[in-house]
Tab-separated table of C-alpha atoms and ligand atoms in Angstrom:
chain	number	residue	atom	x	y	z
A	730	UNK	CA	-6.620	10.461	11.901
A	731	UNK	CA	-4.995	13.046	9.579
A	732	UNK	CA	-1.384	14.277	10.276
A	733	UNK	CA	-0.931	18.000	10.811
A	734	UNK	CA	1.630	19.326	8.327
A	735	UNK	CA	4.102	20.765	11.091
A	736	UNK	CA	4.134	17.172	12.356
A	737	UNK	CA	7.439	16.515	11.181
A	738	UNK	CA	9.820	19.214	12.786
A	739	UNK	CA	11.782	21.259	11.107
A	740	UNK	CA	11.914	20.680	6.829
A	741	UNK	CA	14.101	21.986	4.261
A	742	UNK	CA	13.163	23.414	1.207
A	743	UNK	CA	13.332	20.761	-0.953
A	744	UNK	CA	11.127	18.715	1.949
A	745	UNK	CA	8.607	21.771	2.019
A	746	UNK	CA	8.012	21.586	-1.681
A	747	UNK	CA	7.171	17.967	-1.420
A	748	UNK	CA	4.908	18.393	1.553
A	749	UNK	CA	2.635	20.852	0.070
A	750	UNK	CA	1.933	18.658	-2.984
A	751	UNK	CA	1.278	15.597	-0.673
A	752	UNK	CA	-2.099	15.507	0.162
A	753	UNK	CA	-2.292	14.285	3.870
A	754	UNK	CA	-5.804	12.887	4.119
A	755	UNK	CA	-4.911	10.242	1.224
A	756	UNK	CA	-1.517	8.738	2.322
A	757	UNK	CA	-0.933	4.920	1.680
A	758	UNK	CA	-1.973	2.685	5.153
A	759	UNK	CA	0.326	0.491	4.957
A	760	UNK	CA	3.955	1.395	3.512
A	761	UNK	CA	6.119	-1.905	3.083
A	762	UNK	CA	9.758	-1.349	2.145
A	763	UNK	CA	12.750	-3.943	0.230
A	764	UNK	CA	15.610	-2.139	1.885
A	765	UNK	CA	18.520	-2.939	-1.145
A	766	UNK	CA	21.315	-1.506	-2.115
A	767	UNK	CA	23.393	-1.179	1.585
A	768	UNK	CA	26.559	-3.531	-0.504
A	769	UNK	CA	26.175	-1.495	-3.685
A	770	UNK	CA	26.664	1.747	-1.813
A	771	UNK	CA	29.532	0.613	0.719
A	772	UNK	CA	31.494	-0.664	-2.902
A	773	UNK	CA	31.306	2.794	-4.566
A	774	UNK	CA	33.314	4.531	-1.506
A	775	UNK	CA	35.399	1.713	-0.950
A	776	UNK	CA	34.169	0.173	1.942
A	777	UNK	CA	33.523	-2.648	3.575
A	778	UNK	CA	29.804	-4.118	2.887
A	779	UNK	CA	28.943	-3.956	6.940
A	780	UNK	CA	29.550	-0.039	6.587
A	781	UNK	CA	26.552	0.138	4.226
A	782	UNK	CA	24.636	-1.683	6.685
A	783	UNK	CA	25.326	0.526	9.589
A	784	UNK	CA	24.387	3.464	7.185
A	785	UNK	CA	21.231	1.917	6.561
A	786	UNK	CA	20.005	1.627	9.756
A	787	UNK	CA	19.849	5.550	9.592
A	788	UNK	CA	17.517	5.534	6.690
A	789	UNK	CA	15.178	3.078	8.503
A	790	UNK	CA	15.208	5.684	11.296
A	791	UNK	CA	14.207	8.426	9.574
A	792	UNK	CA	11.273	6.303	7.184
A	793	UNK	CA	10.119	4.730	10.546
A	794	UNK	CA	9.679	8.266	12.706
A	795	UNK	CA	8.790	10.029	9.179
A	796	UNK	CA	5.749	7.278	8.411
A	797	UNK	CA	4.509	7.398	12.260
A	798	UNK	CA	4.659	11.313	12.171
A	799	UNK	CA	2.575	11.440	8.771
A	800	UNK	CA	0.147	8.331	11.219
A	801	UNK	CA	0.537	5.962	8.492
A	802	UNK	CA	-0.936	3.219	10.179
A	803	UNK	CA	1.317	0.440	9.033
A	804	UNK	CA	5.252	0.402	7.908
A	805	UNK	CA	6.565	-3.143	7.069
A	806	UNK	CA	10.640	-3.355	6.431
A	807	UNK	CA	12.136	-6.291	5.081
A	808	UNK	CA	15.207	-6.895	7.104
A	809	UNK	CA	16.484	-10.066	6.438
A	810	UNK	CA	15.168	-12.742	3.906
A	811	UNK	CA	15.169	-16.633	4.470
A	812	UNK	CA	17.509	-16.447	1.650
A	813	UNK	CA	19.960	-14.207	3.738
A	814	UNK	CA	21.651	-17.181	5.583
A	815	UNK	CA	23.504	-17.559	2.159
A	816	UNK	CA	25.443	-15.072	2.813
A	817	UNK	CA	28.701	-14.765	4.285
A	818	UNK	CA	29.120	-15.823	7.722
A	819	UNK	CA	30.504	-12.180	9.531
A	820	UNK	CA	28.043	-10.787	7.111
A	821	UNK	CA	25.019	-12.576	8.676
A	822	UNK	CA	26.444	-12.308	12.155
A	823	UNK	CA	26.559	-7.978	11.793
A	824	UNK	CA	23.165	-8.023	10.654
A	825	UNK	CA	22.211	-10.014	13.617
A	826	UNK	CA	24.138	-7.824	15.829
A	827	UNK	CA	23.314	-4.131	14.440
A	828	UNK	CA	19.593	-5.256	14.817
A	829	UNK	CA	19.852	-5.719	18.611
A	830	UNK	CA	22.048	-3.094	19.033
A	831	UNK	CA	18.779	-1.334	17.028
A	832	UNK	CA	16.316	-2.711	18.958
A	833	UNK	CA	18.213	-1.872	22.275
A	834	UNK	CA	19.156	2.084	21.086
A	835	UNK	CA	15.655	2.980	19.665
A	836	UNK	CA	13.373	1.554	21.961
A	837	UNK	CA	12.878	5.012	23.479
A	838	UNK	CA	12.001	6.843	19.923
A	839	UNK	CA	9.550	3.879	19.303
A	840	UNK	CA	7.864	4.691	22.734
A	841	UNK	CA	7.683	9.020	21.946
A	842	UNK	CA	6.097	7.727	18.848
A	843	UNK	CA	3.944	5.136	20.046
A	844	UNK	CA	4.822	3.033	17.617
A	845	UNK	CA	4.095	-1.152	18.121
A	846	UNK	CA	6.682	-3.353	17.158
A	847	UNK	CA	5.993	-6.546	15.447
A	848	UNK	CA	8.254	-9.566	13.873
A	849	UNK	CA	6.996	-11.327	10.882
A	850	UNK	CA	9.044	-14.443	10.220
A	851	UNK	CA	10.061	-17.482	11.223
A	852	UNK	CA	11.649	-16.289	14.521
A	853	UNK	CA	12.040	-19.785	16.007
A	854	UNK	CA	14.834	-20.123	13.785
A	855	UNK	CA	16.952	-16.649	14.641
A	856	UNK	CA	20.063	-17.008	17.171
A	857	UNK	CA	18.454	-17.155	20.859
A	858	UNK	CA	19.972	-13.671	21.807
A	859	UNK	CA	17.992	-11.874	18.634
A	860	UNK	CA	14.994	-13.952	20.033
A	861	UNK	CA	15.526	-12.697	23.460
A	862	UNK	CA	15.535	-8.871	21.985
A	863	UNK	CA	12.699	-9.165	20.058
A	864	UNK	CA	10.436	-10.167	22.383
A	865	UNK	CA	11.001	-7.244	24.895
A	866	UNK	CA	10.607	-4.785	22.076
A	867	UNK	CA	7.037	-6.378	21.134
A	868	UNK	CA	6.710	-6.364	24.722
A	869	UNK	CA	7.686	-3.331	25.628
A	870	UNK	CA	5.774	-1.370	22.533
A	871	UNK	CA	2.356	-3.638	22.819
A	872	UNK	CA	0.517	-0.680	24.156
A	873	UNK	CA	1.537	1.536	21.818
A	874	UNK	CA	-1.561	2.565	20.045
A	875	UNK	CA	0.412	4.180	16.437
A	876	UNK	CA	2.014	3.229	13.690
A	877	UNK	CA	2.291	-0.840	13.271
A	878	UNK	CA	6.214	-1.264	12.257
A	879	UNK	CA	6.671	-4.625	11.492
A	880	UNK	CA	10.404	-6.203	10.626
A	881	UNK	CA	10.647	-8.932	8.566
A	882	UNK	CA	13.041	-11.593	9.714
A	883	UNK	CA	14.153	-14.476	8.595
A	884	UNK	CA	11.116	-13.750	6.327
A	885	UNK	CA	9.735	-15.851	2.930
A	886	UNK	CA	6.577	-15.038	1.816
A	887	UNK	CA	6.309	-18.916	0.278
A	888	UNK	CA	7.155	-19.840	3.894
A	889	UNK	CA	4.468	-17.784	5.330
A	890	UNK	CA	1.734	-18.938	2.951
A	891	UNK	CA	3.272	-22.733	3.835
A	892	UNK	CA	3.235	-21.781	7.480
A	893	UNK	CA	-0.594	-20.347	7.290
A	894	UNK	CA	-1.712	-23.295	5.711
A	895	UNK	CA	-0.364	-25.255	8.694
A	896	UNK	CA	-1.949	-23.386	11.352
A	897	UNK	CA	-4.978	-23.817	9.533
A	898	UNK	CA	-4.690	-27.762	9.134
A	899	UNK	CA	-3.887	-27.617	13.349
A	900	UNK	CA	-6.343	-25.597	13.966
A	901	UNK	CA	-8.766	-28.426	12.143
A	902	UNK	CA	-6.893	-31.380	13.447
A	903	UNK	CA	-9.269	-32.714	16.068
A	904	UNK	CA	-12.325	-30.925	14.856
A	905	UNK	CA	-13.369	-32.677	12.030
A	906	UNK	CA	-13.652	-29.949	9.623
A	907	UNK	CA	-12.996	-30.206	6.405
A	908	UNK	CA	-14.904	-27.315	4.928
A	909	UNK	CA	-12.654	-25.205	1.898
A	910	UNK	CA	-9.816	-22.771	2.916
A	911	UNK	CA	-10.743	-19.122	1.876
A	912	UNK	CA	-8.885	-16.246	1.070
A	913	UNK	CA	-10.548	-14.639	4.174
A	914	UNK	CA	-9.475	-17.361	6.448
A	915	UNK	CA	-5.413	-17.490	5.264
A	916	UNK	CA	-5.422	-13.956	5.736
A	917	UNK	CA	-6.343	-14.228	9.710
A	918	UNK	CA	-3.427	-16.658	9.125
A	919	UNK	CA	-0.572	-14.748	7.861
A	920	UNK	CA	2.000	-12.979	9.939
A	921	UNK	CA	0.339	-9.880	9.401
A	922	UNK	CA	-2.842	-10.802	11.085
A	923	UNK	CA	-4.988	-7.984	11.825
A	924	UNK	CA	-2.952	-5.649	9.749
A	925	UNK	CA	-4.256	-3.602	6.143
A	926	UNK	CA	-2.567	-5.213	3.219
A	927	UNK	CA	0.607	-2.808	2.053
A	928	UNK	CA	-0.706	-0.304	-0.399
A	929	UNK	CA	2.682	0.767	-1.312
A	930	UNK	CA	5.681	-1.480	-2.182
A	931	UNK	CA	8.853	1.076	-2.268
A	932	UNK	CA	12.091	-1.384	-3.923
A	933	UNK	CA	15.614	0.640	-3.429
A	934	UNK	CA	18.549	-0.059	-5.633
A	935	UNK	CA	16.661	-0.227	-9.149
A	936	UNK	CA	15.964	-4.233	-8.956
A	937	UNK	CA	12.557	-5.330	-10.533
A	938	UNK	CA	11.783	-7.668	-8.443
A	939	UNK	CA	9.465	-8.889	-5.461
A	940	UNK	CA	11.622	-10.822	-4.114
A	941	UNK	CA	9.692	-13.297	-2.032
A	942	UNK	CA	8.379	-10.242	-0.194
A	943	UNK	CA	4.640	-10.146	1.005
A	944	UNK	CA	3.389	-12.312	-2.028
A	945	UNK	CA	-0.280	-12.733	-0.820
A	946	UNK	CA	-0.370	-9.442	0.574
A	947	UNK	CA	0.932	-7.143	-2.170
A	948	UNK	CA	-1.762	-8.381	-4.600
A	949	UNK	CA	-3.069	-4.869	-5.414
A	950	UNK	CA	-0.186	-2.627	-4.336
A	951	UNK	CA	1.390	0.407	-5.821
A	952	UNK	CA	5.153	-0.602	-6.820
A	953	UNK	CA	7.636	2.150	-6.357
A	954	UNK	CA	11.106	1.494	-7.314
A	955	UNK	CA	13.668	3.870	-7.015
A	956	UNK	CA	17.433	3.949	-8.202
A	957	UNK	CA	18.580	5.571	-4.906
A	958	UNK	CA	20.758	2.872	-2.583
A	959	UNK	CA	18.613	2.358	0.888
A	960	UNK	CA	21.860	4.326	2.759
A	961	UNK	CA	20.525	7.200	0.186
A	962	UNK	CA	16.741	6.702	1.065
A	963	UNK	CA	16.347	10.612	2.529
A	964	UNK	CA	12.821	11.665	3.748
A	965	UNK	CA	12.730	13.942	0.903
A	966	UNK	CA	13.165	10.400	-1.637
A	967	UNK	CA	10.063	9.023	0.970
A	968	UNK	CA	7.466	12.352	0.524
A	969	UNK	CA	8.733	11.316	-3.597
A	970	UNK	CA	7.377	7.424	-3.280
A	971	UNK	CA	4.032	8.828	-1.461
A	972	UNK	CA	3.164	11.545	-4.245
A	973	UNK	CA	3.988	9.239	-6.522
A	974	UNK	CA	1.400	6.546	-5.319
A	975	UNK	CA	-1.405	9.953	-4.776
A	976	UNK	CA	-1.001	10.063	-8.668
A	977	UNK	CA	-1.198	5.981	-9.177
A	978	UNK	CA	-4.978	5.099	-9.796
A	979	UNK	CA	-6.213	2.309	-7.698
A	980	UNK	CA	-8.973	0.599	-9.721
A	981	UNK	CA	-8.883	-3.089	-8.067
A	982	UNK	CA	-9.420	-4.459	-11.064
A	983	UNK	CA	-12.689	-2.400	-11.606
A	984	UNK	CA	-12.870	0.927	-13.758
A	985	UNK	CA	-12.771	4.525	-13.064
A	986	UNK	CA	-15.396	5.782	-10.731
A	987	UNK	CA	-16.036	8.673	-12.395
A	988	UNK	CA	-15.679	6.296	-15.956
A	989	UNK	CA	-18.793	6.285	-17.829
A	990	UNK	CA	-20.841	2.990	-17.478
A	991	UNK	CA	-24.443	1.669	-18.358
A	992	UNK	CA	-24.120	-1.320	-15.639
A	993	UNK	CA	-23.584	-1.565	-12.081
A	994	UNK	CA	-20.679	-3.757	-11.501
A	995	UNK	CA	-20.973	-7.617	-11.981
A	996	UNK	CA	-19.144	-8.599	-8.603
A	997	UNK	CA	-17.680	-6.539	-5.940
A	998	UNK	CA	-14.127	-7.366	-7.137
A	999	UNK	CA	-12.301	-7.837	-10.159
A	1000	UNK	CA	-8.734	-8.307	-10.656
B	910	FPP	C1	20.043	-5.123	1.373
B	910	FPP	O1	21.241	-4.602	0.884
B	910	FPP	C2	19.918	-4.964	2.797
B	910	FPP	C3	19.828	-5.968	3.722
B	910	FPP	C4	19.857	-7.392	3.381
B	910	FPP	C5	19.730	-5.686	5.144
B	910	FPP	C6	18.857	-4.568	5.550
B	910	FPP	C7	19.210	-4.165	6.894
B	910	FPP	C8	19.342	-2.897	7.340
B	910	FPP	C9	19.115	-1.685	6.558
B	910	FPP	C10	19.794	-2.708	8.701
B	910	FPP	C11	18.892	-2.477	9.784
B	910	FPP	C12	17.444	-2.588	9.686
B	910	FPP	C13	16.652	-2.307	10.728
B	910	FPP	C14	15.176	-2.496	10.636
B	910	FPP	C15	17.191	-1.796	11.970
B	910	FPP	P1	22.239	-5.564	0.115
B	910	FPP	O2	23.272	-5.996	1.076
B	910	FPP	O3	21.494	-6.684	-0.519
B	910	FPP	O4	22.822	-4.598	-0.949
B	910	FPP	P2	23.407	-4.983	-2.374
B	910	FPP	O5	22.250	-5.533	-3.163
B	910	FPP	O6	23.899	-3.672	-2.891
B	910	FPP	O7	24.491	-5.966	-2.146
């Protein structure tokens, strides 16, 4: 389904100019997002790193209800890495809290939206409260038939890939079967079960790097990085990253369909 282009509200100018250059009926299906830069831009006004955090939260709310509105089907925001318990410990402990003070406020926008929740993680291992206030907003949202938005906590893609392979060898335990793994088969396996693989990776902050974000699944995806800090990520920077991947040319390892060519291709994908 194709968003109409009055979907999202009221726009200003600089929004309007963007949205008649996007062309609606090719948007991205699934948007995944490395939120950085929430310390950076707390330093530069002098405040504490929490205070970027708490900013940030804003610019997930207007990506999430911007995506849903434009019926992406699938947004995917890295909230907190396995790597994240290294931080400081009142650090670690905010995050914790602003998410369920998150999950608590915004339940009702979710619902208007009808967007699903889901977790992708190892949530076994989060404090039992966050546990607690994740599963009611899965819960809550399962009927929701929109946008996917998936948080990523206490995420690693290694530890995903690890954790699929595991599921696989339980599933087998038992039956005997010792037939290969395919790619097919640790896909069903993944935390994102079910869902298209991201199409566009958006990085905030300038870094050029993954970090251990969606490795199996980003195999083909557009990479947008941006210098803007997450606390700065406006909707106007978000209709930016989706033109930007409408000019990208997705060949899949392939050529050009309109390219010239004698032969039909060898295989049905290349790399
Ligand atoms: C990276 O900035 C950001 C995080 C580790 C946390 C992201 C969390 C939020 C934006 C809050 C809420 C999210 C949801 C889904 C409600 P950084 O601290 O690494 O910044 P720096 O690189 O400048 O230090």
């Amino acid at each position: 389904m194709v968003a109409a282009p009055e979907t999202l509200g009221p726009v200003t100018p600089e929004e309007a100019r963007l949205l008649e250059k996007l062309d609606l009926t090719r948007l991205p299906r699934h948007v995944a997002v490395i939120m950085d830069g929430n310390g950076r831009w707390a330093q530069k006004r002098h405040l504490p790193r929490i205070a970027g955090h708490r900013a940030g939260t804003q610019s997930a709310r207007t990506t999430i209800e911007t995506c849903a509105r434009l019926k992406i089907e699938a947004l995917t925001l890295y909230a907190f890495s396995v790597e994240n318990w290294r931080r400081p410990k009142a650090e670690i402990d905010f995050l914790m809290q602003l998410l369920r003070e998150y999950l608590r406020r915004e339940i009702p926008l979710l619902q208007k939206n009808k967007i699903q929740m889901r977790f992708l993680g190892r949530l076994e291992e989060l404090p039992v409260a966050v546990q607690n206030d994740v599963r009611d907003a899965m819960e809550k949202t399962a009927g929701n038939e929109g946008m996917v938005l998936c948080v990523a906590l206490n995420y690693g893609g290694r530890a995903e890939i690890v954790d699929a392979m595991n599921a696989i060898l339980e599933e087998r335990n038992g039956h005997g079967a010792s037939s290969k793994v395919t790619e097919e088969q640790l896909s069903r396996h993944l935390y994102t079960e079910g869902l298209p693989d991201p199409d566009l990776l958006i990085r905030t902050s300038g870094e050029m790097r993954v970090s251990n974000f969606l490795l199996w699944q980003i195999a083909y995806a557009e990479i947008f990085v941006t210098e803007t800090l997450w606390p700065d990520f406006s909707r106007a920077r978000l209709l930016e990253a989706l033109l930007e991947f409408q000019k990208r040319e997705r060949r899949y390892g392939g050529i050009r369909e309109d390219e010239p060519s004698d032969e039909k291709p060898a295989r049905a994908a290349g790399h």
